[in-house]
GROMACS .gro file of C-alpha atoms in nm:
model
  249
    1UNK     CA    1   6.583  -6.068   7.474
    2UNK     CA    2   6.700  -6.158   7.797
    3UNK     CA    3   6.646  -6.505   7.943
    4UNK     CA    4   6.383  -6.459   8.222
    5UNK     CA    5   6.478  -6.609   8.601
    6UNK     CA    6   6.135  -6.707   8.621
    7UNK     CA    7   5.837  -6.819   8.384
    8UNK     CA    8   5.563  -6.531   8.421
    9UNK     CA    9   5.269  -6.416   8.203
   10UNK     CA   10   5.267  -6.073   8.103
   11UNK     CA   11   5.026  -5.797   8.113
   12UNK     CA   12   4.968  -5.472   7.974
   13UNK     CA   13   4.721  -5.255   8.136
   14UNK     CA   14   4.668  -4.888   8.040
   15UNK     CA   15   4.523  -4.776   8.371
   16UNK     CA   16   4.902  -4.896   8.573
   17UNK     CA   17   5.147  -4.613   8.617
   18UNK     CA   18   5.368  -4.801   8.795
   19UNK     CA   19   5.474  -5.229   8.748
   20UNK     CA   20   5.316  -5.465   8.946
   21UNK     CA   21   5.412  -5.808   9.035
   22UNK     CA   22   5.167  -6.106   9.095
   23UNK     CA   23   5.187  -6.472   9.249
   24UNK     CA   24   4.833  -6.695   9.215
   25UNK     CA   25   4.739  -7.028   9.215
   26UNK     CA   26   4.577  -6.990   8.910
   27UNK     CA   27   4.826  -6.821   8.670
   28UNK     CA   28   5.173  -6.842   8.927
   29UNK     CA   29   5.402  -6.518   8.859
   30UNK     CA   30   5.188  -6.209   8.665
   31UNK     CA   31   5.383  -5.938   8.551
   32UNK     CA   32   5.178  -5.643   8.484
   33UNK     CA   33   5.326  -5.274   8.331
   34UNK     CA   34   5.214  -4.932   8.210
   35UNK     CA   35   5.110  -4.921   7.863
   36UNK     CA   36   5.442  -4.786   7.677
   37UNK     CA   37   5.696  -4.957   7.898
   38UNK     CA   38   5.914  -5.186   7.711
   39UNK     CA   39   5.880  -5.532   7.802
   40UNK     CA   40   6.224  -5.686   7.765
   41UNK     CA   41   6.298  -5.448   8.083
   42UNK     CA   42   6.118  -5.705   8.279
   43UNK     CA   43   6.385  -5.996   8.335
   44UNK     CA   44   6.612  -5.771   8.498
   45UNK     CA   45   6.312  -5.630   8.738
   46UNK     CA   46   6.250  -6.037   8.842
   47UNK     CA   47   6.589  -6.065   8.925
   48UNK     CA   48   6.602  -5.766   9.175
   49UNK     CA   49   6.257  -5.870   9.319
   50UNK     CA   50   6.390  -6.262   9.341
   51UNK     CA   51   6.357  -6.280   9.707
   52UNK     CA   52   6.008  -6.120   9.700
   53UNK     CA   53   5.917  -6.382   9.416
   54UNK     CA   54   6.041  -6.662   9.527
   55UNK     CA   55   5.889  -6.623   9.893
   56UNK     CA   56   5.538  -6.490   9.721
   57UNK     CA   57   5.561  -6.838   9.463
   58UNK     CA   58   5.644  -7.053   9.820
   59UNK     CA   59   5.329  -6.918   9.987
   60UNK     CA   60   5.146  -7.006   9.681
   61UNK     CA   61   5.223  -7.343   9.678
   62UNK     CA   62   5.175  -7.415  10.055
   63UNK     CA   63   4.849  -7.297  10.050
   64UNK     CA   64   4.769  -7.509   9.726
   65UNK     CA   65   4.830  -7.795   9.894
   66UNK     CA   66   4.704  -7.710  10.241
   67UNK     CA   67   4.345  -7.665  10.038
   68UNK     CA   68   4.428  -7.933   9.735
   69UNK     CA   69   4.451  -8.159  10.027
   70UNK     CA   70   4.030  -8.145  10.097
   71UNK     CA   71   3.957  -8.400   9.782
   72UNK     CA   72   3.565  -8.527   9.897
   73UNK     CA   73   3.352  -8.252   9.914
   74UNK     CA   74   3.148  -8.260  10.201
   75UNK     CA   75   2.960  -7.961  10.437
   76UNK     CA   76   3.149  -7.855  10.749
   77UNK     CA   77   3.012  -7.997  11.042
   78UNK     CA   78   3.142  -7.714  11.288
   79UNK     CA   79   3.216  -7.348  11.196
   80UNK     CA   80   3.409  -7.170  11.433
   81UNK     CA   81   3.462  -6.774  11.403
   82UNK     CA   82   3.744  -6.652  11.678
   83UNK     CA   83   3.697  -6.297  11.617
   84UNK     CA   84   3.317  -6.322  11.803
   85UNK     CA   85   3.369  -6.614  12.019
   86UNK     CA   86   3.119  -6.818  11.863
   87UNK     CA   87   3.103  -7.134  11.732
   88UNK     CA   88   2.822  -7.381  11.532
   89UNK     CA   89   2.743  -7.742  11.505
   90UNK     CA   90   2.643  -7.823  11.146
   91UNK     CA   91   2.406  -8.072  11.054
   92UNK     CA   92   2.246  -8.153  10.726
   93UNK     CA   93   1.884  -8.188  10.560
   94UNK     CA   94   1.886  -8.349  10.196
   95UNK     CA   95   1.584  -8.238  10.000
   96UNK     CA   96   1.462  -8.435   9.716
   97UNK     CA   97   1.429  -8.237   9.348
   98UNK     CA   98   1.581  -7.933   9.487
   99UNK     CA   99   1.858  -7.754   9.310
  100UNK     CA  100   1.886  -7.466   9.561
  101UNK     CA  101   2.042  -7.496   9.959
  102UNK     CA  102   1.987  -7.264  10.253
  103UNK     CA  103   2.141  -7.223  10.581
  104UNK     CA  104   1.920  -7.228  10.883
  105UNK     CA  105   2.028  -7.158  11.232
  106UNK     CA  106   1.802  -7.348  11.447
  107UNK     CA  107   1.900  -7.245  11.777
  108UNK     CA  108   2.189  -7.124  12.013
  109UNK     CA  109   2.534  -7.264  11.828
  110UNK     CA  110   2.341  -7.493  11.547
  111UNK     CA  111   2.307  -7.440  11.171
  112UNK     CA  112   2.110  -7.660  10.977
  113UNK     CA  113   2.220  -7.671  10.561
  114UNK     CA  114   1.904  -7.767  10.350
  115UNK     CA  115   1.853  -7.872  10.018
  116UNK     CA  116   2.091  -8.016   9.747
  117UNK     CA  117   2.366  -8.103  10.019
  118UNK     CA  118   2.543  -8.325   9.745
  119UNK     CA  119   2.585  -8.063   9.545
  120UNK     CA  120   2.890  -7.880   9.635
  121UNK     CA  121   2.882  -7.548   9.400
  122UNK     CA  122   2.488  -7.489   9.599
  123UNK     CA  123   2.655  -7.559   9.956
  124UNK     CA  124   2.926  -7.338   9.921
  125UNK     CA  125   2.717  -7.098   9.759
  126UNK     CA  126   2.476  -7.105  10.034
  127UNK     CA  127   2.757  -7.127  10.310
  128UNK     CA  128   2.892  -6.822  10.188
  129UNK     CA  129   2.538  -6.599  10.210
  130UNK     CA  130   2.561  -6.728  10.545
  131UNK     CA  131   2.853  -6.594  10.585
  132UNK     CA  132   2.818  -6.228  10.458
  133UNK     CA  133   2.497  -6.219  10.674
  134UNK     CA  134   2.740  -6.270  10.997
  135UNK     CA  135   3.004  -6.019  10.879
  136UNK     CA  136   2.744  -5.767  10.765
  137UNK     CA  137   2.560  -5.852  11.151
  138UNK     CA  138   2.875  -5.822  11.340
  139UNK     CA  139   3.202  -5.662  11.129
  140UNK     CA  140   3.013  -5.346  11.066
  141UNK     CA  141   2.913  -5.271  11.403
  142UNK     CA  142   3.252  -5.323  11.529
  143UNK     CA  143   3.407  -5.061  11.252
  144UNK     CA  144   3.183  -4.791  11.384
  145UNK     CA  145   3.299  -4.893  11.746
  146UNK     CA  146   3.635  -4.850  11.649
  147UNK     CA  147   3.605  -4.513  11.417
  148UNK     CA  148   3.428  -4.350  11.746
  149UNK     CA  149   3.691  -4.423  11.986
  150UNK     CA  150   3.983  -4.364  11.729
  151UNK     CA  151   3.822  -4.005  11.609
  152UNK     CA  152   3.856  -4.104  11.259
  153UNK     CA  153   3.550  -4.099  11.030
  154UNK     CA  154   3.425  -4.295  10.711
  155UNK     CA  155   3.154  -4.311  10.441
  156UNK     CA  156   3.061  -4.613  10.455
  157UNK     CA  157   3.129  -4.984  10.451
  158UNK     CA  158   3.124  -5.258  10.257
  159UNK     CA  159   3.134  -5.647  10.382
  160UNK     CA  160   3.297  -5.856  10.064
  161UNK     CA  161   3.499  -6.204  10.015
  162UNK     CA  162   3.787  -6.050   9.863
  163UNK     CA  163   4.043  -6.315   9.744
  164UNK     CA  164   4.357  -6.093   9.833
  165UNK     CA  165   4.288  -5.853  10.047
  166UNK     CA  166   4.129  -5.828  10.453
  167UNK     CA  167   4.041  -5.453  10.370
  168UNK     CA  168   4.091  -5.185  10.168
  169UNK     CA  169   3.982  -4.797  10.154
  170UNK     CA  170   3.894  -4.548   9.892
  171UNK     CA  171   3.959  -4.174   9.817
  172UNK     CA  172   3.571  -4.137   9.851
  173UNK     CA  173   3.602  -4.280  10.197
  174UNK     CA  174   3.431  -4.620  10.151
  175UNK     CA  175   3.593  -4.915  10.374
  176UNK     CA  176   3.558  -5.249  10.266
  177UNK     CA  177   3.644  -5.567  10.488
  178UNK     CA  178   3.665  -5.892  10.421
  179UNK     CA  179   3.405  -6.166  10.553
  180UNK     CA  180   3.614  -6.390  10.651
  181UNK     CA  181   3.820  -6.165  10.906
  182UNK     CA  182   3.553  -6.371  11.154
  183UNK     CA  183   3.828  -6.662  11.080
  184UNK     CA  184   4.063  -6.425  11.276
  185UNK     CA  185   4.163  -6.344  11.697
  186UNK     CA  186   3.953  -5.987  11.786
  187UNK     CA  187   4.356  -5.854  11.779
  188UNK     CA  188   4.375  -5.924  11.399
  189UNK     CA  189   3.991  -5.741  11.328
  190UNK     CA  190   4.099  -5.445  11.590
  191UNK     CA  191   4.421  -5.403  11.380
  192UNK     CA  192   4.278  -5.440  11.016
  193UNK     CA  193   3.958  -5.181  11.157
  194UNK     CA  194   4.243  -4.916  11.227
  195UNK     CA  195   4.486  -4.964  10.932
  196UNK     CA  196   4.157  -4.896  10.676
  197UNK     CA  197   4.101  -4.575  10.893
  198UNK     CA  198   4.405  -4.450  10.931
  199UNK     CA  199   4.392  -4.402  10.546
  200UNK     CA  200   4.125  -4.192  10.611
  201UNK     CA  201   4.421  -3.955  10.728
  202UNK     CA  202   4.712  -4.116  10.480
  203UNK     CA  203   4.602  -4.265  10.150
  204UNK     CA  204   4.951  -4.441  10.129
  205UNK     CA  205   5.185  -4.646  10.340
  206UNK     CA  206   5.422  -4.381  10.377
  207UNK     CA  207   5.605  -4.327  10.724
  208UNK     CA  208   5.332  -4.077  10.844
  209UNK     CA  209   5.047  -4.334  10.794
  210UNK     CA  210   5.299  -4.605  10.999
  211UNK     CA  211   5.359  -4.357  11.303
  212UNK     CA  212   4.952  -4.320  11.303
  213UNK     CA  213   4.911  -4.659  11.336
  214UNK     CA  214   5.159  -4.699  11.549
  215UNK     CA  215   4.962  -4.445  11.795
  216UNK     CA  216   4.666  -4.642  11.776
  217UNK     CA  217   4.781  -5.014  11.788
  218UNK     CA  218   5.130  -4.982  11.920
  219UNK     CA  219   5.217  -5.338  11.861
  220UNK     CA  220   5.062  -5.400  11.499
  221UNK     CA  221   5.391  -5.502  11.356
  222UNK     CA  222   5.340  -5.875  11.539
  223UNK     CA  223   5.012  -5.897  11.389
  224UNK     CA  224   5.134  -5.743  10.989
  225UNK     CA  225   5.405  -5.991  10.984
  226UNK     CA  226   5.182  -6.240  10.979
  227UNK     CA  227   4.906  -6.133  10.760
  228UNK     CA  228   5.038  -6.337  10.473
  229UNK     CA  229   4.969  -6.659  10.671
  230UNK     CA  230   4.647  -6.524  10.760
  231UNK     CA  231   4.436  -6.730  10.472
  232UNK     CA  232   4.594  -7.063  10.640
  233UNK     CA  233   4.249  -7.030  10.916
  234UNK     CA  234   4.007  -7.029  10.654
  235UNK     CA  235   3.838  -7.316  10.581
  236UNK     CA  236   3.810  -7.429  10.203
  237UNK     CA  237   3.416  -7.379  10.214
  238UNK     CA  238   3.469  -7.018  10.239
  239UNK     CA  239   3.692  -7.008   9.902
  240UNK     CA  240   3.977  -6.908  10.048
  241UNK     CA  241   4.133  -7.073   9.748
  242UNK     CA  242   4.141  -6.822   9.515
  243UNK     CA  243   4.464  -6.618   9.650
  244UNK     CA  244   4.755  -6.365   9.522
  245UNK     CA  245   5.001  -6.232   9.648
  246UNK     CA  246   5.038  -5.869   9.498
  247UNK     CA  247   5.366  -5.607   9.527
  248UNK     CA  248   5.393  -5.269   9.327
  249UNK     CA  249   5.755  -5.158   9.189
   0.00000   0.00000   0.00000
């Protein structure tokens, strides 16, 4: 077999028609192909996606550090979300014999985290609640803003924490965004909002679905180059940890 350019692990996955290529902190390059395709194909496919690899493994390892470099837990003390504007003072209430935290607000711009504040698991935990609550309150809203004024309908929506991904949408017309878009500028939300809808028109990312989003954010090409650095604004607390980077042969 042919000496690989790079160390990956490989999987085989039954559902994949096509290869798939994937960079995480966790498990650094994933190779994963159809069921049937013969495996010692693969070192010549790393060496034409090289580039693609080695940027994807650079990311990786910029990011590790930029979050490996938070080493004492300890609660936020301001959380900031750009895409509303809005912005929180954080204090803290330690509770004796109590496993479980909560996040208050207690007023205009203060949040107040209760309970087992040691405890880093609960806070984050907790944090993150706190967080869907404000995506689900504001992101969701703002989609059906946007799919009124852009004529272009959906099912529904969901409001996750993906790890790899600021949105995505299905054949069955279900839109999912990411909580932590409220890390991002309006621009970035605006511009994810339309990309998820224009696949209500173009389930691909063929020239057609470009040219539509083109029509409705003429300059999204400033904002898609630099969706990869995109995770850089959010804060550890929000596990923005857990990344990939993902490309499909």
């Amino acid at each position: 077999m042919r000496e690989s350019l790079f160390k990956y692990h490989l999987k085989v996955s039954p559902r994949r028609r096509s290869i798939g290529f994937r960079v995480s902190p966790q498990r650094g390059l994933e190779v994963v192909i159809p069921h049937g395709y013969d495996p010692s194909q693969v070192p010549a496919l790393l060496v034409r996606k090289q580039r693609w690899i080695r940027a994807a493994l650079e990311r990786v390892a910029s990011l590790r550090a930029h979050y490996e470099a938070e080493t004492v837990w300890c609660p936020p003390a301001q959380i900031t979300f750009p895409a509303l504007g809005l912005t929180w003072e954080v204090s803290t209430q330690r509770t004796e014999h109590d496993t479980r935290t909560t996040v208050r607000e207690t007023g205009a711009g203060k949040l107040l985290v209760v309970g087992a504040i040691d405890n880093e698991q609960a806070c984050r935990a907790a944090l993150a609640r706190w967080l869907l609550r404000q995506a689900h309150r504001h992101l969701a809203p703002e989609l059906a803003r946007v799919s009124r004024e852009l004529g272009l309908s959906y099912k529904r929506v969901l409001i996750k924490r993906q790890k790899t991904r600021w949105g995505s949408c299905s054949r069955n017309g279900t839109i999912s965004l990411n909580a932590k878009l409220l890390f991002h500028s309006p621009e970035t939300v605006n511009y994810v909002m339309i990309h998820e809808l224009c696949h209500r028109v173009e389930l691909n990312h063929s020239a057609r679905f470009w040219r539509l989003v083109e029509r409705h954010c003429p300059d999204y090409r400033s904002i898609d180059r630099q969706r990869r650095e995109l995770w850089k604004a959010v804060p550890p607390w929000a596990e923005a940890s857990a990344l990939a980077y993902r490309q499909t042969r």
